[in-house]
C-alpha cells in the first residue's frame, strides 16, 4: 500500500517506519512546498535524535527503499494520507486535505494523529469529497517517549474514531501486523476519539498531581509516602499506575494534551481543576531546590551542586518541560555552581545552558560529584538507582542527597552517612 505521512511528530516517524517494515511504500514529507532528503530532515530533527533507536529504524527502511523522501506531488497521490503535524499546524493540515482532494480521483483514507483539539478532525472531514469515497479517521496517539516503537508495534489498545465503515475496514487491515497482542479495539466517532485522548491524559495527570500533594503533606506530617502508596496500590479500585511522587511531570505532548483539556473544561464547564493541577506541577518542579535552600538555611551561593538527570523522563534526550530546566535556572540565579550529568540529554540541554563559569557537564555521573555540596536527582535513569555509595562519599564535599524521584532507599542512604531528602520521605 502507498502511504503518505505529513509532519514531524514522534507518532508520524514511528508509524511511517513501522508501516514501511511491513511492506508498505511510505512517503515522508514535512510540507507542501518542497521535498527534503533524509539527511536534511534527520540532521536538524530533535524527534529522531531524542527517541532511542528510531533513527536506526528509519535509515534501515530508507536504504531498503520502503521509506521515500520524494516530492510532495507524489505523496499527494497516495490512497492513504497520514497527518502527524504539530498542534499549531492546523492550517497546513487543511491545505494538505485540499491539495489531496484536488489531485486524487481514487478512494482516499486520511488518518489524523495530530492533536489539534476537539472537533478538528470533523472540520477536516468537511474538506473531503464523500462522492469520491474519501473519509477521515482520528486515532489517538498512545505512544510513550523512550519506547515509542515498541508501543506502536505491540499495541494493547487501538481506538479508531471514524464514521465510515469502509475506511475503518482499511485501517484495521493496515494495523493488522500490529494487532497480534491487541486486547481492545474500539470503533468510535471522531470527536469521541479526540475527547478520549484528552480524558486519558487528564486522568493520568490528576493521579500524578494527587500523589505529589499527598507526598508533600506526608513530609509535613513525618509520614513515609511509600507506605501510603503500598496501601493505595493494593486497593483494586486504585491500582499502582502513576502513583510515583516526584518533582513534576514534563514532556511536550503530555503537557499540551492536558492544557487542551484544561481549556475545554474551563470554557465549557468553568472548571479550573486541570488549570490548578498545571500550576501546582510547575511549583513541584522547583521542590528539589527548595529542599536544598532549606537544608543550607538559604546560604547556597557559590555552592557546588551536582545534578543527575536533565531529560524529562528516562530513555529520551528530550528536555521539553523538564523539571531540570526550572531547577538549574534557579540554581544559577542563586549563584550556585552546577555540575550536571545525563546519559542522553546533555547536548540538548547545553544549547539552552551553554558551558560557562557556572555550569559544566560530565560524561560520567561520578565525575559530576567531585567537590559537590549536594546531589540533586531529577530523572530516574537506570544507572542512578544503585551507584557506588563509598565512591560518592569520597567524591562529595558534603554527603547531601535530594532525590526528586525517590529512587534510593532512605534508610540505606542514612546508614552510609548521607543526609537524604526524598519527596514525602
PDB file of C-alpha atoms in Angstrom, residues 75-334:
ATOM      1  CA  UNK A  75       2.876  11.926  -1.776  1.00  0.00           C
ATOM      2  CA  UNK A  76      -0.460  13.579  -2.596  1.00  0.00           C
ATOM      3  CA  UNK A  77      -1.303  10.677  -4.909  1.00  0.00           C
ATOM      4  CA  UNK A  78      -1.146   8.045  -2.166  1.00  0.00           C
ATOM      5  CA  UNK A  79      -4.520   6.460  -1.270  1.00  0.00           C
ATOM      6  CA  UNK A  80      -3.712   6.638   2.466  1.00  0.00           C
ATOM      7  CA  UNK A  81      -2.751  10.014   3.913  1.00  0.00           C
ATOM      8  CA  UNK A  82      -1.470  10.367   7.474  1.00  0.00           C
ATOM      9  CA  UNK A  83      -1.372  13.688   9.323  1.00  0.00           C
ATOM     10  CA  UNK A  84       1.197  13.792  12.130  1.00  0.00           C
ATOM     11  CA  UNK A  85       1.530  17.525  12.473  1.00  0.00           C
ATOM     12  CA  UNK A  86       2.352  19.824  15.348  1.00  0.00           C
ATOM     13  CA  UNK A  87      -0.720  21.157  17.221  1.00  0.00           C
ATOM     14  CA  UNK A  88      -0.171  24.641  15.751  1.00  0.00           C
ATOM     15  CA  UNK A  89      -0.146  23.352  12.142  1.00  0.00           C
ATOM     16  CA  UNK A  90      -3.910  23.031  11.651  1.00  0.00           C
ATOM     17  CA  UNK A  91      -3.878  25.381   8.664  1.00  0.00           C
ATOM     18  CA  UNK A  92      -1.252  23.191   6.992  1.00  0.00           C
ATOM     19  CA  UNK A  93      -3.461  20.170   7.633  1.00  0.00           C
ATOM     20  CA  UNK A  94      -6.330  21.889   5.837  1.00  0.00           C
ATOM     21  CA  UNK A  95      -4.041  22.811   2.936  1.00  0.00           C
ATOM     22  CA  UNK A  96      -2.935  19.173   2.610  1.00  0.00           C
ATOM     23  CA  UNK A  97      -6.524  17.918   2.596  1.00  0.00           C
ATOM     24  CA  UNK A  98      -7.481  20.465  -0.085  1.00  0.00           C
ATOM     25  CA  UNK A  99      -4.466  19.518  -2.185  1.00  0.00           C
ATOM     26  CA  UNK A 100      -5.195  15.797  -1.909  1.00  0.00           C
ATOM     27  CA  UNK A 101      -8.866  16.340  -2.742  1.00  0.00           C
ATOM     28  CA  UNK A 102      -7.918  18.384  -5.788  1.00  0.00           C
ATOM     29  CA  UNK A 103      -5.310  15.924  -7.083  1.00  0.00           C
ATOM     30  CA  UNK A 104      -6.686  12.441  -6.452  1.00  0.00           C
ATOM     31  CA  UNK A 105      -9.613  10.729  -8.145  1.00  0.00           C
ATOM     32  CA  UNK A 106      -9.324   7.487  -6.195  1.00  0.00           C
ATOM     33  CA  UNK A 107     -10.695   6.209  -2.938  1.00  0.00           C
ATOM     34  CA  UNK A 108      -8.960   8.005  -0.080  1.00  0.00           C
ATOM     35  CA  UNK A 109      -8.456   7.338   3.624  1.00  0.00           C
ATOM     36  CA  UNK A 110      -6.968  10.048   5.852  1.00  0.00           C
ATOM     37  CA  UNK A 111      -5.662   9.172   9.315  1.00  0.00           C
ATOM     38  CA  UNK A 112      -5.224  12.094  11.668  1.00  0.00           C
ATOM     39  CA  UNK A 113      -2.802  11.546  14.545  1.00  0.00           C
ATOM     40  CA  UNK A 114      -2.373  15.268  15.217  1.00  0.00           C
ATOM     41  CA  UNK A 115      -3.632  16.814  18.453  1.00  0.00           C
ATOM     42  CA  UNK A 116      -5.380  19.892  17.067  1.00  0.00           C
ATOM     43  CA  UNK A 117      -8.264  19.983  19.518  1.00  0.00           C
ATOM     44  CA  UNK A 118     -11.783  18.696  19.938  1.00  0.00           C
ATOM     45  CA  UNK A 119     -13.736  18.786  16.656  1.00  0.00           C
ATOM     46  CA  UNK A 120     -10.688  19.448  14.455  1.00  0.00           C
ATOM     47  CA  UNK A 121     -10.976  16.157  12.577  1.00  0.00           C
ATOM     48  CA  UNK A 122     -14.628  16.873  11.804  1.00  0.00           C
ATOM     49  CA  UNK A 123     -13.545  20.197  10.311  1.00  0.00           C
ATOM     50  CA  UNK A 124     -11.046  18.392   8.113  1.00  0.00           C
ATOM     51  CA  UNK A 125     -13.754  15.923   7.087  1.00  0.00           C
ATOM     52  CA  UNK A 126     -15.781  18.803   5.656  1.00  0.00           C
ATOM     53  CA  UNK A 127     -12.971  19.409   3.134  1.00  0.00           C
ATOM     54  CA  UNK A 128     -13.202  15.889   1.747  1.00  0.00           C
ATOM     55  CA  UNK A 129     -15.454  14.730  -1.090  1.00  0.00           C
ATOM     56  CA  UNK A 130     -17.649  11.880   0.084  1.00  0.00           C
ATOM     57  CA  UNK A 131     -18.726  11.276  -3.532  1.00  0.00           C
ATOM     58  CA  UNK A 132     -15.155  10.168  -4.233  1.00  0.00           C
ATOM     59  CA  UNK A 133     -15.252   7.765  -1.258  1.00  0.00           C
ATOM     60  CA  UNK A 134     -12.991   9.957   0.809  1.00  0.00           C
ATOM     61  CA  UNK A 135     -13.045   9.550   4.582  1.00  0.00           C
ATOM     62  CA  UNK A 136     -11.008  10.598   7.601  1.00  0.00           C
ATOM     63  CA  UNK A 137     -10.371   8.973  10.978  1.00  0.00           C
ATOM     64  CA  UNK A 138      -8.792  10.162  14.190  1.00  0.00           C
ATOM     65  CA  UNK A 139      -6.525   7.712  16.033  1.00  0.00           C
ATOM     66  CA  UNK A 140      -5.296   8.855  19.461  1.00  0.00           C
ATOM     67  CA  UNK A 141      -1.541   8.729  19.873  1.00  0.00           C
ATOM     68  CA  UNK A 142      -0.791   6.309  22.724  1.00  0.00           C
ATOM     69  CA  UNK A 143       2.996   6.387  22.478  1.00  0.00           C
ATOM     70  CA  UNK A 144       5.332   6.947  25.372  1.00  0.00           C
ATOM     71  CA  UNK A 145       8.561   8.767  24.580  1.00  0.00           C
ATOM     72  CA  UNK A 146      11.520   6.456  25.065  1.00  0.00           C
ATOM     73  CA  UNK A 147       9.600   3.339  23.973  1.00  0.00           C
ATOM     74  CA  UNK A 148       7.520   4.661  21.064  1.00  0.00           C
ATOM     75  CA  UNK A 149       8.354   1.989  18.504  1.00  0.00           C
ATOM     76  CA  UNK A 150       7.527  -0.896  20.855  1.00  0.00           C
ATOM     77  CA  UNK A 151       4.325   0.886  21.910  1.00  0.00           C
ATOM     78  CA  UNK A 152       3.248   1.045  18.271  1.00  0.00           C
ATOM     79  CA  UNK A 153       4.082  -2.477  17.069  1.00  0.00           C
ATOM     80  CA  UNK A 154       2.906  -4.140  20.300  1.00  0.00           C
ATOM     81  CA  UNK A 155      -0.199  -2.079  20.925  1.00  0.00           C
ATOM     82  CA  UNK A 156      -2.616  -3.329  23.580  1.00  0.00           C
ATOM     83  CA  UNK A 157      -5.431  -0.955  22.626  1.00  0.00           C
ATOM     84  CA  UNK A 158      -6.421   0.588  19.312  1.00  0.00           C
ATOM     85  CA  UNK A 159      -9.007   3.360  19.132  1.00  0.00           C
ATOM     86  CA  UNK A 160     -10.316   4.318  15.688  1.00  0.00           C
ATOM     87  CA  UNK A 161     -12.505   7.384  15.506  1.00  0.00           C
ATOM     88  CA  UNK A 162     -14.299   7.066  12.188  1.00  0.00           C
ATOM     89  CA  UNK A 163     -17.827   7.294  10.783  1.00  0.00           C
ATOM     90  CA  UNK A 164     -17.039   5.351   7.587  1.00  0.00           C
ATOM     91  CA  UNK A 165     -17.280   1.550   7.664  1.00  0.00           C
ATOM     92  CA  UNK A 166     -15.184   1.234   4.506  1.00  0.00           C
ATOM     93  CA  UNK A 167     -12.387   3.417   5.881  1.00  0.00           C
ATOM     94  CA  UNK A 168     -12.471   1.580   9.207  1.00  0.00           C
ATOM     95  CA  UNK A 169     -12.029  -1.739   7.393  1.00  0.00           C
ATOM     96  CA  UNK A 170      -8.978  -0.387   5.549  1.00  0.00           C
ATOM     97  CA  UNK A 171      -7.440   0.978   8.728  1.00  0.00           C
ATOM     98  CA  UNK A 172      -7.933  -2.330  10.547  1.00  0.00           C
ATOM     99  CA  UNK A 173      -6.197  -4.103   7.669  1.00  0.00           C
ATOM    100  CA  UNK A 174      -3.334  -1.591   7.771  1.00  0.00           C
ATOM    101  CA  UNK A 175      -2.901  -2.191  11.505  1.00  0.00           C
ATOM    102  CA  UNK A 176      -3.223  -5.976  11.300  1.00  0.00           C
ATOM    103  CA  UNK A 177       0.540  -6.648  11.717  1.00  0.00           C
ATOM    104  CA  UNK A 178       0.446  -4.712  14.992  1.00  0.00           C
ATOM    105  CA  UNK A 179      -2.763  -6.261  16.311  1.00  0.00           C
ATOM    106  CA  UNK A 180      -1.446  -9.626  17.425  1.00  0.00           C
ATOM    107  CA  UNK A 181      -1.221  -8.522  21.043  1.00  0.00           C
ATOM    108  CA  UNK A 182      -4.267  -6.287  20.862  1.00  0.00           C
ATOM    109  CA  UNK A 183      -6.549  -6.590  23.872  1.00  0.00           C
ATOM    110  CA  UNK A 184      -9.130  -3.988  22.922  1.00  0.00           C
ATOM    111  CA  UNK A 185     -10.321  -2.458  19.651  1.00  0.00           C
ATOM    112  CA  UNK A 186     -12.693   0.487  19.962  1.00  0.00           C
ATOM    113  CA  UNK A 187     -14.534   1.933  16.965  1.00  0.00           C
ATOM    114  CA  UNK A 188     -15.991   5.299  17.952  1.00  0.00           C
ATOM    115  CA  UNK A 189     -16.869   8.661  16.436  1.00  0.00           C
ATOM    116  CA  UNK A 190     -14.106  11.118  15.610  1.00  0.00           C
ATOM    117  CA  UNK A 191     -14.986  13.599  18.368  1.00  0.00           C
ATOM    118  CA  UNK A 192     -15.243  10.772  20.892  1.00  0.00           C
ATOM    119  CA  UNK A 193     -11.735   9.571  19.994  1.00  0.00           C
ATOM    120  CA  UNK A 194     -10.357  13.108  20.347  1.00  0.00           C
ATOM    121  CA  UNK A 195     -12.086  13.563  23.688  1.00  0.00           C
ATOM    122  CA  UNK A 196     -10.794  10.176  24.827  1.00  0.00           C
ATOM    123  CA  UNK A 197      -7.202  11.268  24.198  1.00  0.00           C
ATOM    124  CA  UNK A 198      -7.629  14.355  26.384  1.00  0.00           C
ATOM    125  CA  UNK A 199      -9.577  12.463  29.046  1.00  0.00           C
ATOM    126  CA  UNK A 200      -6.941   9.730  29.464  1.00  0.00           C
ATOM    127  CA  UNK A 201      -4.045  12.158  29.788  1.00  0.00           C
ATOM    128  CA  UNK A 202      -6.064  14.325  32.143  1.00  0.00           C
ATOM    129  CA  UNK A 203      -6.753  11.348  34.415  1.00  0.00           C
ATOM    130  CA  UNK A 204      -3.081  10.337  34.461  1.00  0.00           C
ATOM    131  CA  UNK A 205      -2.078  13.898  35.289  1.00  0.00           C
ATOM    132  CA  UNK A 206      -4.627  14.040  38.107  1.00  0.00           C
ATOM    133  CA  UNK A 207      -3.169  10.880  39.634  1.00  0.00           C
ATOM    134  CA  UNK A 208       0.335  12.324  39.445  1.00  0.00           C
ATOM    135  CA  UNK A 209      -0.800  15.638  40.874  1.00  0.00           C
ATOM    136  CA  UNK A 210      -2.708  13.972  43.707  1.00  0.00           C
ATOM    137  CA  UNK A 211       0.143  11.699  44.768  1.00  0.00           C
ATOM    138  CA  UNK A 212       2.504  14.685  44.763  1.00  0.00           C
ATOM    139  CA  UNK A 213       0.107  16.593  47.005  1.00  0.00           C
ATOM    140  CA  UNK A 214      -0.055  13.607  49.358  1.00  0.00           C
ATOM    141  CA  UNK A 215       3.726  13.317  49.364  1.00  0.00           C
ATOM    142  CA  UNK A 216       4.137  16.991  50.244  1.00  0.00           C
ATOM    143  CA  UNK A 217       1.624  16.581  53.058  1.00  0.00           C
ATOM    144  CA  UNK A 218       3.409  13.438  54.251  1.00  0.00           C
ATOM    145  CA  UNK A 219       6.617  15.478  54.506  1.00  0.00           C
ATOM    146  CA  UNK A 220       4.914  17.875  56.905  1.00  0.00           C
ATOM    147  CA  UNK A 221       3.368  15.074  58.965  1.00  0.00           C
ATOM    148  CA  UNK A 222       6.552  12.933  59.152  1.00  0.00           C
ATOM    149  CA  UNK A 223       4.865  10.083  57.279  1.00  0.00           C
ATOM    150  CA  UNK A 224       6.638   7.924  54.686  1.00  0.00           C
ATOM    151  CA  UNK A 225       4.671   8.231  51.444  1.00  0.00           C
ATOM    152  CA  UNK A 226       5.963   4.831  50.252  1.00  0.00           C
ATOM    153  CA  UNK A 227       3.908   3.137  52.966  1.00  0.00           C
ATOM    154  CA  UNK A 228       0.820   5.071  51.896  1.00  0.00           C
ATOM    155  CA  UNK A 229       1.380   4.197  48.237  1.00  0.00           C
ATOM    156  CA  UNK A 230       1.635   0.498  49.110  1.00  0.00           C
ATOM    157  CA  UNK A 231      -1.750   0.666  50.791  1.00  0.00           C
ATOM    158  CA  UNK A 232      -3.349   2.663  47.995  1.00  0.00           C
ATOM    159  CA  UNK A 233      -1.904   0.446  45.269  1.00  0.00           C
ATOM    160  CA  UNK A 234      -3.197  -2.712  46.930  1.00  0.00           C
ATOM    161  CA  UNK A 235      -6.763  -1.449  46.540  1.00  0.00           C
ATOM    162  CA  UNK A 236      -8.032  -2.888  43.211  1.00  0.00           C
ATOM    163  CA  UNK A 237     -10.167   0.209  42.694  1.00  0.00           C
ATOM    164  CA  UNK A 238      -6.991   2.317  42.538  1.00  0.00           C
ATOM    165  CA  UNK A 239      -4.058   0.186  41.396  1.00  0.00           C
ATOM    166  CA  UNK A 240      -0.393   1.200  41.271  1.00  0.00           C
ATOM    167  CA  UNK A 241      -0.154   3.066  37.975  1.00  0.00           C
ATOM    168  CA  UNK A 242       1.003   6.696  38.065  1.00  0.00           C
ATOM    169  CA  UNK A 243       1.371   6.730  41.834  1.00  0.00           C
ATOM    170  CA  UNK A 244       5.042   7.712  41.948  1.00  0.00           C
ATOM    171  CA  UNK A 245       5.609  11.082  43.612  1.00  0.00           C
ATOM    172  CA  UNK A 246       8.361  13.261  42.255  1.00  0.00           C
ATOM    173  CA  UNK A 247       9.431  16.681  41.084  1.00  0.00           C
ATOM    174  CA  UNK A 248       6.714  17.124  38.488  1.00  0.00           C
ATOM    175  CA  UNK A 249       5.900  15.772  35.033  1.00  0.00           C
ATOM    176  CA  UNK A 250       7.104  17.160  31.720  1.00  0.00           C
ATOM    177  CA  UNK A 251       7.161  16.343  28.025  1.00  0.00           C
ATOM    178  CA  UNK A 252       5.713  18.356  25.177  1.00  0.00           C
ATOM    179  CA  UNK A 253       2.816  16.147  24.112  1.00  0.00           C
ATOM    180  CA  UNK A 254       1.575  15.102  27.539  1.00  0.00           C
ATOM    181  CA  UNK A 255       1.632  18.669  28.834  1.00  0.00           C
ATOM    182  CA  UNK A 256      -0.017  20.054  25.685  1.00  0.00           C
ATOM    183  CA  UNK A 257      -2.807  17.498  25.858  1.00  0.00           C
ATOM    184  CA  UNK A 258      -3.528  18.432  29.469  1.00  0.00           C
ATOM    185  CA  UNK A 259      -3.537  22.124  28.553  1.00  0.00           C
ATOM    186  CA  UNK A 260      -6.076  21.402  25.802  1.00  0.00           C
ATOM    187  CA  UNK A 261      -8.314  19.519  28.209  1.00  0.00           C
ATOM    188  CA  UNK A 262      -7.938  22.303  30.770  1.00  0.00           C
ATOM    189  CA  UNK A 263      -9.132  24.824  28.181  1.00  0.00           C
ATOM    190  CA  UNK A 264     -12.126  22.631  27.305  1.00  0.00           C
ATOM    191  CA  UNK A 265     -13.134  22.317  30.944  1.00  0.00           C
ATOM    192  CA  UNK A 266     -12.603  25.990  31.630  1.00  0.00           C
ATOM    193  CA  UNK A 267     -14.522  27.170  28.556  1.00  0.00           C
ATOM    194  CA  UNK A 268     -17.445  24.768  28.743  1.00  0.00           C
ATOM    195  CA  UNK A 269     -17.715  23.967  32.438  1.00  0.00           C
ATOM    196  CA  UNK A 270     -15.957  26.908  34.120  1.00  0.00           C
ATOM    197  CA  UNK A 271     -13.797  24.249  35.770  1.00  0.00           C
ATOM    198  CA  UNK A 272     -10.284  25.054  36.995  1.00  0.00           C
ATOM    199  CA  UNK A 273      -9.300  21.571  38.182  1.00  0.00           C
ATOM    200  CA  UNK A 274      -6.685  20.961  35.475  1.00  0.00           C
ATOM    201  CA  UNK A 275      -5.510  24.587  35.425  1.00  0.00           C
ATOM    202  CA  UNK A 276      -4.790  24.264  39.133  1.00  0.00           C
ATOM    203  CA  UNK A 277      -3.023  20.947  38.555  1.00  0.00           C
ATOM    204  CA  UNK A 278      -0.754  22.512  35.913  1.00  0.00           C
ATOM    205  CA  UNK A 279       0.065  25.420  38.219  1.00  0.00           C
ATOM    206  CA  UNK A 280       0.911  23.074  41.082  1.00  0.00           C
ATOM    207  CA  UNK A 281       3.027  20.924  38.771  1.00  0.00           C
ATOM    208  CA  UNK A 282       5.189  23.942  37.950  1.00  0.00           C
ATOM    209  CA  UNK A 283       5.677  24.545  41.679  1.00  0.00           C
ATOM    210  CA  UNK A 284       6.554  20.868  42.152  1.00  0.00           C
ATOM    211  CA  UNK A 285       9.366  21.161  39.621  1.00  0.00           C
ATOM    212  CA  UNK A 286      11.350  23.507  41.879  1.00  0.00           C
ATOM    213  CA  UNK A 287      10.707  21.477  45.053  1.00  0.00           C
ATOM    214  CA  UNK A 288      14.222  19.926  44.963  1.00  0.00           C
ATOM    215  CA  UNK A 289      15.747  23.401  45.010  1.00  0.00           C
ATOM    216  CA  UNK A 290      13.516  24.430  47.926  1.00  0.00           C
ATOM    217  CA  UNK A 291      14.761  21.421  49.901  1.00  0.00           C
ATOM    218  CA  UNK A 292      18.349  22.436  49.135  1.00  0.00           C
ATOM    219  CA  UNK A 293      17.567  26.020  50.149  1.00  0.00           C
ATOM    220  CA  UNK A 294      16.089  24.866  53.455  1.00  0.00           C
ATOM    221  CA  UNK A 295      18.938  22.466  54.200  1.00  0.00           C
ATOM    222  CA  UNK A 296      21.547  25.195  53.815  1.00  0.00           C
ATOM    223  CA  UNK A 297      19.331  27.791  55.503  1.00  0.00           C
ATOM    224  CA  UNK A 298      19.268  29.973  52.340  1.00  0.00           C
ATOM    225  CA  UNK A 299      23.102  30.010  52.138  1.00  0.00           C
ATOM    226  CA  UNK A 300      23.578  28.402  48.686  1.00  0.00           C
ATOM    227  CA  UNK A 301      25.665  30.991  46.844  1.00  0.00           C
ATOM    228  CA  UNK A 302      28.894  29.551  45.373  1.00  0.00           C
ATOM    229  CA  UNK A 303      27.993  26.044  46.498  1.00  0.00           C
ATOM    230  CA  UNK A 304      28.742  23.235  44.051  1.00  0.00           C
ATOM    231  CA  UNK A 305      25.577  21.304  43.216  1.00  0.00           C
ATOM    232  CA  UNK A 306      25.701  18.065  41.256  1.00  0.00           C
ATOM    233  CA  UNK A 307      22.629  17.312  39.151  1.00  0.00           C
ATOM    234  CA  UNK A 308      21.846  13.835  37.849  1.00  0.00           C
ATOM    235  CA  UNK A 309      19.201  13.780  35.125  1.00  0.00           C
ATOM    236  CA  UNK A 310      18.299  16.504  32.639  1.00  0.00           C
ATOM    237  CA  UNK A 311      15.731  14.813  30.369  1.00  0.00           C
ATOM    238  CA  UNK A 312      12.072  14.976  31.362  1.00  0.00           C
ATOM    239  CA  UNK A 313      11.989  11.164  31.701  1.00  0.00           C
ATOM    240  CA  UNK A 314      14.415   8.246  31.250  1.00  0.00           C
ATOM    241  CA  UNK A 315      15.294   6.780  27.831  1.00  0.00           C
ATOM    242  CA  UNK A 316      14.904  10.011  25.906  1.00  0.00           C
ATOM    243  CA  UNK A 317      17.078  13.021  25.145  1.00  0.00           C
ATOM    244  CA  UNK A 318      14.066  15.345  25.256  1.00  0.00           C
ATOM    245  CA  UNK A 319      14.131  18.157  27.814  1.00  0.00           C
ATOM    246  CA  UNK A 320      10.781  19.706  26.888  1.00  0.00           C
ATOM    247  CA  UNK A 321       9.058  20.944  30.044  1.00  0.00           C
ATOM    248  CA  UNK A 322      11.595  19.007  32.120  1.00  0.00           C
ATOM    249  CA  UNK A 323      11.959  19.854  35.847  1.00  0.00           C
ATOM    250  CA  UNK A 324      15.700  20.267  35.212  1.00  0.00           C
ATOM    251  CA  UNK A 325      15.045  23.481  33.289  1.00  0.00           C
ATOM    252  CA  UNK A 326      13.416  25.120  36.292  1.00  0.00           C
ATOM    253  CA  UNK A 327      15.810  23.702  38.879  1.00  0.00           C
ATOM    254  CA  UNK A 328      19.013  24.613  37.087  1.00  0.00           C
ATOM    255  CA  UNK A 329      17.706  28.041  36.117  1.00  0.00           C
ATOM    256  CA  UNK A 330      17.020  28.686  39.805  1.00  0.00           C
ATOM    257  CA  UNK A 331      20.370  27.260  40.929  1.00  0.00           C
ATOM    258  CA  UNK A 332      22.220  29.537  38.539  1.00  0.00           C
ATOM    259  CA  UNK A 333      20.158  32.551  39.559  1.00  0.00           C
ATOM    260  CA  UNK A 334      21.119  31.886  43.189  1.00  0.00           C
TER     261      UNK A 334
END
